[in-house]
mmCIF file of C-alpha atoms in Angstrom:
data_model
loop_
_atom_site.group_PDB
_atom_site.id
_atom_site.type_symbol
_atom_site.label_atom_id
_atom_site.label_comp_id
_atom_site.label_asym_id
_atom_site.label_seq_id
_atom_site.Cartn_x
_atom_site.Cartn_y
_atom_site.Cartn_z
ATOM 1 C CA UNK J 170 93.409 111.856 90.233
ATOM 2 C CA UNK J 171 96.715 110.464 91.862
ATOM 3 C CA UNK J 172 98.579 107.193 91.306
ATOM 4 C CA UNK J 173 97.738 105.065 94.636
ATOM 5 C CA UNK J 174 99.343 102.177 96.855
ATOM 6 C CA UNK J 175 97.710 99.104 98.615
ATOM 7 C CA UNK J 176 98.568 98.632 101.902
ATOM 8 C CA UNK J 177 100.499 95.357 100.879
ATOM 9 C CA UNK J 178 102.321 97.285 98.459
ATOM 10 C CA UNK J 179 103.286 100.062 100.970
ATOM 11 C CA UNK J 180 104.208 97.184 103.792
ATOM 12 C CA UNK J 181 106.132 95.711 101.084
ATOM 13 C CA UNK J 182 107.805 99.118 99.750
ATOM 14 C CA UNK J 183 109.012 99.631 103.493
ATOM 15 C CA UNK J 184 110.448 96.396 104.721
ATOM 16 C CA UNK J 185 112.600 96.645 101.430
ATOM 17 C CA UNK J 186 113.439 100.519 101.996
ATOM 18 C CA UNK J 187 114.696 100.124 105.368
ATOM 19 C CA UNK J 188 116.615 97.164 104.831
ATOM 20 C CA UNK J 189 118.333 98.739 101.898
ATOM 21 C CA UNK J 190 119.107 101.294 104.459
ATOM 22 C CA UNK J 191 118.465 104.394 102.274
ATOM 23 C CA UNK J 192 115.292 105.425 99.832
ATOM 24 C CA UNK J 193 112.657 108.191 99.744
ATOM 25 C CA UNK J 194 109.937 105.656 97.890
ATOM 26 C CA UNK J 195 109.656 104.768 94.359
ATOM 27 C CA UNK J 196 109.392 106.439 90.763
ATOM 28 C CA UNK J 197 106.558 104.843 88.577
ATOM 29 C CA UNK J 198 106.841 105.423 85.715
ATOM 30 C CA UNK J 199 106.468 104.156 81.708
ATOM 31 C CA UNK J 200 108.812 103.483 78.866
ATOM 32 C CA UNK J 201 108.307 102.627 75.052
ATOM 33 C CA UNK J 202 108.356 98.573 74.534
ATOM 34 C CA UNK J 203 107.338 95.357 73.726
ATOM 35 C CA UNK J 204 104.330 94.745 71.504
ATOM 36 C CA UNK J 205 101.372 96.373 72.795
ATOM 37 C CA UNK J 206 103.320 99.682 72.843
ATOM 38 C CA UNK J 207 104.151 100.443 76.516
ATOM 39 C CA UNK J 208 105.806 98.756 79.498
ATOM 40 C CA UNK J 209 105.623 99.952 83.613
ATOM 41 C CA UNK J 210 108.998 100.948 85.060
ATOM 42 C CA UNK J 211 109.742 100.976 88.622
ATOM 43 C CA UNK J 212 112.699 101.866 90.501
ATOM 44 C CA UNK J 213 113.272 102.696 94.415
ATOM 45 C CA UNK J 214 114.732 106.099 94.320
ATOM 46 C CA UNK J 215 116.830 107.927 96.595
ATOM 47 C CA UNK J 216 115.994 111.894 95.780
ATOM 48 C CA UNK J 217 113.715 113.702 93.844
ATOM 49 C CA UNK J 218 114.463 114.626 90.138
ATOM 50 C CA UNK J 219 113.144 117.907 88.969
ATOM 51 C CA UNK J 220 109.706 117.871 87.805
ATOM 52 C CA UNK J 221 108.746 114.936 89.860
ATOM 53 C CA UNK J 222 105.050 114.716 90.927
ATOM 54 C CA UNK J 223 104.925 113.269 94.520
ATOM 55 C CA UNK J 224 102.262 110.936 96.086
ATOM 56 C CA UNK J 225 101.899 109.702 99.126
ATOM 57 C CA UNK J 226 100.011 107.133 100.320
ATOM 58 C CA UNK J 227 100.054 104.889 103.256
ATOM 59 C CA UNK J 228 103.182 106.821 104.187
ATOM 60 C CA UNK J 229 104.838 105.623 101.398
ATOM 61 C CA UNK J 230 106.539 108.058 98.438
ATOM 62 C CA UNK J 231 105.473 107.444 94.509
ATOM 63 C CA UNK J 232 107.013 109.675 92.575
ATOM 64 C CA UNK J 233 106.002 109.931 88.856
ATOM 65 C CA UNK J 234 107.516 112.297 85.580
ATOM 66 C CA UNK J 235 105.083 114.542 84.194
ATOM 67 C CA UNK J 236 105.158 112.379 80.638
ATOM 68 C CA UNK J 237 104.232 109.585 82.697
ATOM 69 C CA UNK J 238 101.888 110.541 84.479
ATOM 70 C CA UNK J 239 99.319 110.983 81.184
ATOM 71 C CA UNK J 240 99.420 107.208 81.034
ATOM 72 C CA UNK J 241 99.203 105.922 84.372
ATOM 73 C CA UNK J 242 96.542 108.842 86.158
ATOM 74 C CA UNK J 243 94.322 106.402 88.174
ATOM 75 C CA UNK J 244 96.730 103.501 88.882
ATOM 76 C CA UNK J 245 96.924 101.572 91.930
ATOM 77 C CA UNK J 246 100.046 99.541 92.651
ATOM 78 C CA UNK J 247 99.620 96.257 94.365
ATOM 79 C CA UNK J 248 101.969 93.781 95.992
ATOM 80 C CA UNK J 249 100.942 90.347 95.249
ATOM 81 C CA UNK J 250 101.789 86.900 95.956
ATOM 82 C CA UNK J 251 100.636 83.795 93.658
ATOM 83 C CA UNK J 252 101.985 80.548 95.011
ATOM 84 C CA UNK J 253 105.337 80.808 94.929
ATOM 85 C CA UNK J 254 105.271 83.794 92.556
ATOM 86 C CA UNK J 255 105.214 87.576 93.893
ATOM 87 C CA UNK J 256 105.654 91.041 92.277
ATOM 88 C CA UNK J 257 104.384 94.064 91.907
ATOM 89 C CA UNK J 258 100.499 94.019 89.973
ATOM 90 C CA UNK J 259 99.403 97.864 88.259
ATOM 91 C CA UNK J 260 95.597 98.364 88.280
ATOM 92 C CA UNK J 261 95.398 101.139 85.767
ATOM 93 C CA UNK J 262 92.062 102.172 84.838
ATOM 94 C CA UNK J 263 93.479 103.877 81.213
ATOM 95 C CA UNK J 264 94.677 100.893 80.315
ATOM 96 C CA UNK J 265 92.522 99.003 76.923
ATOM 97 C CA UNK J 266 94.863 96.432 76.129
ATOM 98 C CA UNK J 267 97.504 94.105 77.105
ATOM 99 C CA UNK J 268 100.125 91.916 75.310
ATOM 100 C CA UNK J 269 99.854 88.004 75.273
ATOM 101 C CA UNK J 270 102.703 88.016 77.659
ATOM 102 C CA UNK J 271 101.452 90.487 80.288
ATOM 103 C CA UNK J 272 104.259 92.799 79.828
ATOM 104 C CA UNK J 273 103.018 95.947 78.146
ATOM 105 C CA UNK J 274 100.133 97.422 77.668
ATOM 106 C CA UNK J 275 98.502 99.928 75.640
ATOM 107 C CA UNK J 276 96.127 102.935 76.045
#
């Protein structure tokens, strides 16, 4: 499988990489937190770290660690506005739970 972007979150990716003038894409990633167990991290990155694994989709860079990558196999990354809200949304299909809060989530 791969981890995916929708075009909105690709547009969205882009208009911020070139007007922070530098970038290569973003690393997706996950770290241990909050109450369900897990949490999303994501960061715009500037090079490659070893052991990467790069995606591409809709031109667009996602690189992901190898631990990672176990927990997040499938996901989608969406761009989404809600009224006045917007932010990035993670469609992962290994997810089975999710906190109260909507901040971690657990496999």
């Amino acid at each position: 499988m791969a981890v995916t972007l929708t075009e909105a979150a690709a547009r969205h990716v882009t208009r911020y990489l070139t007007k922070r003038g530098r970038g290569i894409g973003v690393r997706l990633g996950v770290k241990t937190t909050g109450c369900s167990g897990l949490a999303y991290k994501l960061e715009y990155v500037d090079d490659n770290a070893e052991g990467d694994i790069v995606f591409e989709d809709h031109g667009v860079k996602v690189l992901v660690d190898p631990k990672s990558l176990a927990y997040i196999d499938g996901t989608q990354l969406d761009f989404v506005r809600e009224g006045l809200n917007e932010g990035f949304k993670f469609l992962n299909p290994n997810e089975r739970d999710r906190c109260g809060c909507g901040e971690s989530f657990r496999i």
